[in-house]
C-alpha positions as a LaTeX table, in Angstrom:
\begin{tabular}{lrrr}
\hline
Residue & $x$ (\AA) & $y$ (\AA) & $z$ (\AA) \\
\hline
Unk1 & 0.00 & 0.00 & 0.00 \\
Unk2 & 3.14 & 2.45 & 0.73 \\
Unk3 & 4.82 & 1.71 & $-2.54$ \\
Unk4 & 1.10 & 2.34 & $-4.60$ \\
Unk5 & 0.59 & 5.64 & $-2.30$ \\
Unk6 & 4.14 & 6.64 & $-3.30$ \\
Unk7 & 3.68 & 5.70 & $-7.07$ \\
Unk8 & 0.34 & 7.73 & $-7.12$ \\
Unk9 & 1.97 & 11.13 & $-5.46$ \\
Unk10 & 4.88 & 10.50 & $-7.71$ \\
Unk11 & 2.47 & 10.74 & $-10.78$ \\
Unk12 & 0.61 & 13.67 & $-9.67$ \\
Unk13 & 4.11 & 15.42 & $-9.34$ \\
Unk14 & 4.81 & 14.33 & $-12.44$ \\
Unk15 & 1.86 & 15.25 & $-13.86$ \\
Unk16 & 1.75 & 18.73 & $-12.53$ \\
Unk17 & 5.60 & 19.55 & $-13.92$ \\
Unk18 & 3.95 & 18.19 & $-17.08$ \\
Unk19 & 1.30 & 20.78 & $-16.58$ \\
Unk20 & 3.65 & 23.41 & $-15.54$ \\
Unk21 & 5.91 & 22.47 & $-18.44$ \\
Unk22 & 2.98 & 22.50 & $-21.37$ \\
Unk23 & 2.58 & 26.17 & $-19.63$ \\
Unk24 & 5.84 & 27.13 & $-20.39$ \\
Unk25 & 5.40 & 26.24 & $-23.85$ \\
Unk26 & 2.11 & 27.38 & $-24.21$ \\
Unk27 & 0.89 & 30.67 & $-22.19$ \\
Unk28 & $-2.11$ & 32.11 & $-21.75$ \\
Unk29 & $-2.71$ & 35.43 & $-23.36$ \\
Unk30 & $-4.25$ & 37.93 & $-21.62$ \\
Unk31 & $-6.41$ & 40.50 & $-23.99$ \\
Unk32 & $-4.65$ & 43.73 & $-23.17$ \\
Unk33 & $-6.27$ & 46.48 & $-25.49$ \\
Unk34 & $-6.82$ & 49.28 & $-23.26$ \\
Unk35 & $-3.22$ & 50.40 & $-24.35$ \\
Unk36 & $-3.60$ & 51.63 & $-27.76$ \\
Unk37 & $-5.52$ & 54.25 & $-27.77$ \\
Unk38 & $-2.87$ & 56.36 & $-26.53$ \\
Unk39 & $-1.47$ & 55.58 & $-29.87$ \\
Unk40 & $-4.22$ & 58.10 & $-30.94$ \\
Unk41 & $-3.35$ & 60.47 & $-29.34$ \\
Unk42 & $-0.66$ & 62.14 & $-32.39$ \\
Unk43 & $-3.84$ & 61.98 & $-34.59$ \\
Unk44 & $-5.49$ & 64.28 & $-32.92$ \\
Unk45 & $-2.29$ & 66.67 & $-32.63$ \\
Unk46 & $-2.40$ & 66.55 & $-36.40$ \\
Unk47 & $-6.11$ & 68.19 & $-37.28$ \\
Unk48 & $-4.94$ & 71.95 & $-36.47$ \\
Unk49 & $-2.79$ & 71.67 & $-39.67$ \\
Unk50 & $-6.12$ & 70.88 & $-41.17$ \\
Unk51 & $-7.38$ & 74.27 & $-40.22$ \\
Unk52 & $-4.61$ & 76.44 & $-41.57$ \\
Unk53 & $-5.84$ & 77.25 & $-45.06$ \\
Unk54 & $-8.72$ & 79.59 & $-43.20$ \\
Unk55 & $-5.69$ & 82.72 & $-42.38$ \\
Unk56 & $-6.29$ & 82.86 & $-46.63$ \\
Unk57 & $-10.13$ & 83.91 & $-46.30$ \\
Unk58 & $-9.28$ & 87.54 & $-44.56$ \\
Unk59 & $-7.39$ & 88.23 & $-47.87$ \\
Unk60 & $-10.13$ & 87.30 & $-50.47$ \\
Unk61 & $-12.80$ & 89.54 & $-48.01$ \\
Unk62 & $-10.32$ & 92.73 & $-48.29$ \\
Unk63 & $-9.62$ & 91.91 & $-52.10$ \\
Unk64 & $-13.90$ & 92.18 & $-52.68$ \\
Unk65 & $-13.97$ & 95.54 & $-50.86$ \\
Unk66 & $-11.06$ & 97.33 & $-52.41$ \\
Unk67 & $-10.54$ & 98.67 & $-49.56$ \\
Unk68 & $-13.46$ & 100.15 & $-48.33$ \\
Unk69 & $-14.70$ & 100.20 & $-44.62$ \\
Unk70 & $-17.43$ & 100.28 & $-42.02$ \\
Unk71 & $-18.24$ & 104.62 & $-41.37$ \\
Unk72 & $-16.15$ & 105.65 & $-44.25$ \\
Unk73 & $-17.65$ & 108.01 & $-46.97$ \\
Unk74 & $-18.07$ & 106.99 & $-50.45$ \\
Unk75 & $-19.40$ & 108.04 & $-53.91$ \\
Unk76 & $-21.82$ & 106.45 & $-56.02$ \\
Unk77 & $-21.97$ & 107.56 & $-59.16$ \\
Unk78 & $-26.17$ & 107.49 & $-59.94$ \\
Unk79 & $-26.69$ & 108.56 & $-55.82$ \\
Unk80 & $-23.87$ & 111.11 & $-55.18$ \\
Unk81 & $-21.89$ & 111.13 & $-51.69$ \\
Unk82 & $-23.07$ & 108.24 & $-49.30$ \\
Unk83 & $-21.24$ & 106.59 & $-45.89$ \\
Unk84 & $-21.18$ & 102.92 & $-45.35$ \\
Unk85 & $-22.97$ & 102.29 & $-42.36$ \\
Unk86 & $-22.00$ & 98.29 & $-42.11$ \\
Unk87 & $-20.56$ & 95.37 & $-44.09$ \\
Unk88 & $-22.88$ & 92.89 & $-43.21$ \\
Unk89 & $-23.75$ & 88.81 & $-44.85$ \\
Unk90 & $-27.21$ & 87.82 & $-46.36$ \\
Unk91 & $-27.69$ & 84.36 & $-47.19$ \\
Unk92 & $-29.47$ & 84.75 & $-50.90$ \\
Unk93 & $-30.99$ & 81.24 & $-52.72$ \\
Unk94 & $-28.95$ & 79.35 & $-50.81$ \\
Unk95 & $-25.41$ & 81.23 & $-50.66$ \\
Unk96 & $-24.11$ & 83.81 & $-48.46$ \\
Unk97 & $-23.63$ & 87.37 & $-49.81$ \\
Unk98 & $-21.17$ & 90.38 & $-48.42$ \\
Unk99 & $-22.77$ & 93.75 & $-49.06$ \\
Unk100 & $-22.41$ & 97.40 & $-48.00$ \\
Unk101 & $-24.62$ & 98.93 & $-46.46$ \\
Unk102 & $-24.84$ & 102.63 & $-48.09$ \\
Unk103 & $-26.30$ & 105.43 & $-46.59$ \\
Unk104 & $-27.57$ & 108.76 & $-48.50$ \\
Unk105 & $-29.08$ & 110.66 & $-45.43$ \\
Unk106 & $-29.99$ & 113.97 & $-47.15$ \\
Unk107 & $-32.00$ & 111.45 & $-49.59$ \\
Unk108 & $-33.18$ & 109.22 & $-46.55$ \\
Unk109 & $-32.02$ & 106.66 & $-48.61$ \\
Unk110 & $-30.19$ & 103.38 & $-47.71$ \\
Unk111 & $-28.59$ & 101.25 & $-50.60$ \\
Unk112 & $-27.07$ & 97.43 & $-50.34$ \\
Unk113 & $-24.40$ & 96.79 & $-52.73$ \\
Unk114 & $-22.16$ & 93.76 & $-52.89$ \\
Unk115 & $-18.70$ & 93.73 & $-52.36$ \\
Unk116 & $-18.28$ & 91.87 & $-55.09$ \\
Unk117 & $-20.11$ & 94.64 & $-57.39$ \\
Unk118 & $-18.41$ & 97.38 & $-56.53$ \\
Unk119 & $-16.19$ & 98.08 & $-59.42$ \\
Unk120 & $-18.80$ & 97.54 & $-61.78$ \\
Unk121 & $-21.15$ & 100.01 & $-60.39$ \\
Unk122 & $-18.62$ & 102.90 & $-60.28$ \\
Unk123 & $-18.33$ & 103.18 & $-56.79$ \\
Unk124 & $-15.63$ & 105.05 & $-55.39$ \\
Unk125 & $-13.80$ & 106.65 & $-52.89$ \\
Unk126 & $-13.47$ & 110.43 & $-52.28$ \\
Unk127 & $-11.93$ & 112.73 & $-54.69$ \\
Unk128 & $-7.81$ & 113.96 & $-53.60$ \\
Unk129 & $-7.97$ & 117.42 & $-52.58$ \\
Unk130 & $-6.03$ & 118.12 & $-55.80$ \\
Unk131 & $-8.93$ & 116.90 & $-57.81$ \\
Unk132 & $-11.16$ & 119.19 & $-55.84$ \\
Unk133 & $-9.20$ & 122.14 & $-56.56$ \\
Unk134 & $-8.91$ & 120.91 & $-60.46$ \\
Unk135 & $-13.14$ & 120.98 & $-60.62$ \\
Unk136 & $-13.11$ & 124.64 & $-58.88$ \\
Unk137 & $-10.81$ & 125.69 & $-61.53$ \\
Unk138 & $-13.27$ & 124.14 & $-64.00$ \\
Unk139 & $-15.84$ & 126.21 & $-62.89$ \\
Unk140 & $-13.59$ & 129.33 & $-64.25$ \\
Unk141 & $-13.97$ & 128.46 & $-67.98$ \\
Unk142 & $-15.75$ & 129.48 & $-70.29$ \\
Unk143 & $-19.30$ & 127.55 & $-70.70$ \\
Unk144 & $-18.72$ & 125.27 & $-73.62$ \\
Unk145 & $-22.68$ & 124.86 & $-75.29$ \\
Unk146 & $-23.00$ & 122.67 & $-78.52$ \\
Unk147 & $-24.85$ & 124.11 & $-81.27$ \\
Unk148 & $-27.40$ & 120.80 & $-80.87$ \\
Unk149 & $-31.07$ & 120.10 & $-79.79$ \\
Unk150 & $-31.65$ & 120.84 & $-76.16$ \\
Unk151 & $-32.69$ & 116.93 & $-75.94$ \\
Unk152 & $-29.69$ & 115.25 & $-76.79$ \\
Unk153 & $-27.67$ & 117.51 & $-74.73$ \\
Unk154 & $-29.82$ & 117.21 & $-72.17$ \\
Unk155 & $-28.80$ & 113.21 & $-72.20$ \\
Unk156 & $-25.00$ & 114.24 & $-72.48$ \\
Unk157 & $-25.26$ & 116.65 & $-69.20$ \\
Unk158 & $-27.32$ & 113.74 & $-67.22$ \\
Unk159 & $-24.68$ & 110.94 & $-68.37$ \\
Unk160 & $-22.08$ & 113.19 & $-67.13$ \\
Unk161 & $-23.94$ & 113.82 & $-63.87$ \\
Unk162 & $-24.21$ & 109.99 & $-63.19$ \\
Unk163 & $-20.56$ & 109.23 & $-64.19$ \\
Unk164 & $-19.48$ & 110.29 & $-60.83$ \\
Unk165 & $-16.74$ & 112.36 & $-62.32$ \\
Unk166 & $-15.98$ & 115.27 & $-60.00$ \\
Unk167 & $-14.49$ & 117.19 & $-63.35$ \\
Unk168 & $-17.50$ & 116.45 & $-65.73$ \\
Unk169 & $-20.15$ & 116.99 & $-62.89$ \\
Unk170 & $-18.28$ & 120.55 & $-62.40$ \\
Unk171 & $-18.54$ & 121.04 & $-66.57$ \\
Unk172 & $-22.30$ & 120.47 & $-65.83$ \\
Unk173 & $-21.86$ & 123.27 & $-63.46$ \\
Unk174 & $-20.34$ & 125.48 & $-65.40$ \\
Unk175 & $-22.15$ & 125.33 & $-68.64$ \\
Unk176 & $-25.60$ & 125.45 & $-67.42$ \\
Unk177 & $-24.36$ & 128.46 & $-65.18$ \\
Unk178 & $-26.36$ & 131.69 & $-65.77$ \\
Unk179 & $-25.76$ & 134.89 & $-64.39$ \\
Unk180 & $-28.42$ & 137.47 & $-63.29$ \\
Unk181 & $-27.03$ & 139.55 & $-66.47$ \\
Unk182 & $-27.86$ & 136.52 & $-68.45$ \\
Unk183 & $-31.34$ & 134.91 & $-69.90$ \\
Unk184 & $-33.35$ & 133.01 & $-67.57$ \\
Unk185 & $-32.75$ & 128.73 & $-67.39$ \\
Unk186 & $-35.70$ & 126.78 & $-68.83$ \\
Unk187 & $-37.20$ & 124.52 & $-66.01$ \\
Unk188 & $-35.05$ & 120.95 & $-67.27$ \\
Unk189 & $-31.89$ & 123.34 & $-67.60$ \\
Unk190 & $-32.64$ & 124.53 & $-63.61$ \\
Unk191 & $-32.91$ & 120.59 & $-63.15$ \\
Unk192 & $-29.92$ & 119.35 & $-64.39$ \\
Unk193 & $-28.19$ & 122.82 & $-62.99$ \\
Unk194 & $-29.06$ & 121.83 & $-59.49$ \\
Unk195 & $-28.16$ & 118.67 & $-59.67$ \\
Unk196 & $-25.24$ & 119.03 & $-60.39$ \\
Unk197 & $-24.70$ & 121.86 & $-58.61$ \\
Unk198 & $-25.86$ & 119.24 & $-55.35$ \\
Unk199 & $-23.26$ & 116.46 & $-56.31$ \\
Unk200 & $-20.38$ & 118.48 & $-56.51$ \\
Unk201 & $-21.19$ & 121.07 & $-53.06$ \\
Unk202 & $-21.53$ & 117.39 & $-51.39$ \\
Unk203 & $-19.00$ & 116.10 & $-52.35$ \\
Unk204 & $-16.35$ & 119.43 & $-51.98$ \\
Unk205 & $-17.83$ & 119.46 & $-48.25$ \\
Unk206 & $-16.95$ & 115.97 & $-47.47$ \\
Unk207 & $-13.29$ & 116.66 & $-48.59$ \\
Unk208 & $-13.09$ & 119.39 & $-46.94$ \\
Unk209 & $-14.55$ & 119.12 & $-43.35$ \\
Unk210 & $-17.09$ & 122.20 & $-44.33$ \\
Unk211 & $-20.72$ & 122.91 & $-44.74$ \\
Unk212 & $-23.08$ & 122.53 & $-47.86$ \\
Unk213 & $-23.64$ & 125.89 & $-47.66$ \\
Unk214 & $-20.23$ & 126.86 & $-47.41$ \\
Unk215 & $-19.08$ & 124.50 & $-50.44$ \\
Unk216 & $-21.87$ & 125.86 & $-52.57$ \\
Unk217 & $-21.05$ & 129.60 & $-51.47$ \\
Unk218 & $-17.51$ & 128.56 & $-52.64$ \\
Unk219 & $-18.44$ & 126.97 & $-55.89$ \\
Unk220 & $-20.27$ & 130.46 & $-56.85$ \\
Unk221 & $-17.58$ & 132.26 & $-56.20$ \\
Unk222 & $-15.34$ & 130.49 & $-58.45$ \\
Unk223 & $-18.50$ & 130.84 & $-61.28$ \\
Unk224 & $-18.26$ & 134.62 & $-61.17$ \\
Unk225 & $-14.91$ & 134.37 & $-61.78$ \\
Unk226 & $-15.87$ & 132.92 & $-65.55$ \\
Unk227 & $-16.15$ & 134.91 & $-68.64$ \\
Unk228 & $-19.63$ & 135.89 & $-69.12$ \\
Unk229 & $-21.58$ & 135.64 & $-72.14$ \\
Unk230 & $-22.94$ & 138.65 & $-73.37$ \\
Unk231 & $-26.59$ & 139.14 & $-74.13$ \\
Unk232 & $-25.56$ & 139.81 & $-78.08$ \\
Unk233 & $-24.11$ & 136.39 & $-77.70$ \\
Unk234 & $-27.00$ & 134.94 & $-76.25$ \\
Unk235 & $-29.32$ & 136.60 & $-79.34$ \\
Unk236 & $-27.57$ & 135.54 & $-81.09$ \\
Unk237 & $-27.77$ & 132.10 & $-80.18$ \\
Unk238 & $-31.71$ & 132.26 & $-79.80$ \\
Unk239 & $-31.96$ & 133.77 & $-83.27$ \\
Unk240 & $-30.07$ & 130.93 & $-84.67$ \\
Unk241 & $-31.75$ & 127.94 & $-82.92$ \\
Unk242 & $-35.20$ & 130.28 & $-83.79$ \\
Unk243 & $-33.89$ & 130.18 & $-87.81$ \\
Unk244 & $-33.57$ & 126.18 & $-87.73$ \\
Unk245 & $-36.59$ & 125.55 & $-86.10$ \\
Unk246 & $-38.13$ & 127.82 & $-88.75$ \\
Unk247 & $-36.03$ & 126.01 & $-91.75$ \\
Unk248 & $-37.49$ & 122.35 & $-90.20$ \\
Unk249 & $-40.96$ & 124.06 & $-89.77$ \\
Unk250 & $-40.75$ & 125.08 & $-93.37$ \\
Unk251 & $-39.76$ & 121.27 & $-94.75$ \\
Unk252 & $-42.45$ & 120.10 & $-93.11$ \\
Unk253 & $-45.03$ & 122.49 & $-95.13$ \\
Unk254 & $-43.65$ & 122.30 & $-98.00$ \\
Unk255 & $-43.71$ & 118.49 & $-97.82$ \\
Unk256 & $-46.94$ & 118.58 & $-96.81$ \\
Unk257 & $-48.10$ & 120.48 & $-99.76$ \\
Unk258 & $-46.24$ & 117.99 & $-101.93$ \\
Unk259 & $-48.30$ & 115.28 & $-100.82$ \\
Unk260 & $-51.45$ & 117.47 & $-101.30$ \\
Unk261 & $-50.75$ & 118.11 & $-105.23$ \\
\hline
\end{tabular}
């Protein structure tokens, strides 16, 4: 019984090194996988290089407004002098839209244009004080008046009104001028007169730091300053426009009595 006893413990023994051995050879793995996400970690060190390209947007926004700003005074050519109020986005059909936001207060008007628009409506910045004092010497001429119907140059004295040219706006000025030695304006010559007489005192105040009044006081001071057409010159240019409305008037009869025979 000893010896079997014996025999039996020395199998288990050898049955466990057996065990212990096959172990060796053979070990369990233990699932360790809370370890690599630290390996993310990098990754996520990575995305701000992602988010450089945005530092280029500033420069496209300045390159649309050409340089324009928020409270600075502009002119647009069909409205006159106006100040942007804001720069502010509308989302139009979908995409989103930078505009200025124009205000005309002696018209009570306020105009949107966008930023991206801006060069092909005309609009512009103030005129250099050396351009101002180029228009006041404009207004010294001598009125230049083409011999042509009042309607056409009627069109030619409006187009240069709306070109938001402070030189041609003061030509405007100057031709439709008139004296208290000189005829009466018609009522669309007083129109177009005041106009531009209204654009340019604006826009001469703005520049520099003064009143209307004081800009339009200056502008007709510079006008007396301009040779003066004489009332045999103006006669003379009544009796002329008088003769060829009298020539066409005369065509017309006798054409008239041409179809009659």
């Amino acid at each position: 019984m000893p010896e079997k006893t014996a025999k039996t413990a020395a199998k288990a023994t050898g049955s466990k090194t057996t065990a212990s051995k096959v172990a060796a050879k053979h070990p369990v793995k233990t699932p360790v996988k809370a370890a690599p996400p630290k390996a993310a970690a990098p990754k996520a060190a990575a995305k701000p290089v992602a988010a450089a390209p945005r530092v280029e947007e500033p420069k496209k926004v300045v390159t649309q407004r050409q340089g324009f700003k928020a409270n600075e005074f502009v002119v647009y050519p069909a409205h006159g002098v106006g100040q942007i109020l804001a720069i502010e986005e509308q989302e139009i059909a979908g995409a989103k839209l930078e505009l200025f936001v124009i205000n005309f207060m002696k018209d009570k008007m306020t105009l949107r244009v966008p930023t991206a628009k801006v060069a092909n409506v005309g609009m512009r910045k103030l005129s250099e004080p050396a351009l101002v004092k180029k228009a006041l010497e404009t207004l010294k001429g001598r009125a230049r008046v083409k011999r042509t119907m009042w309607s056409r140059r009627a069109q030619e004295y409006e187009a240069k009104i709306n070109s938001g040219d402070i030189v041609a706006i003061a030509e405007v000025v100057r031709d439709l001028y008139r004296s208290e030695s000189q005829p009466e304006q018609s009522y669309s010559e007083r129109q177009l007169y005041e106009a531009a007489l209204d654009r340019l005192s604006r826009e001469i105040a703005v520049v520099q730091h003064s009143t209307e009044t004081e800009a339009v006081k200056e502008i007709e001071s510079q006008l007396a300053k301009s040779p003066r057409r004489g009332a045999k010159a103006e006669a003379t240019e009544a009796d002329t426009e008088a003769d060829e409305a009298d020539v066409e008037a005369d065509g017309d009869d006798a054409a008239v009595a041409d179809e009659a025979a």
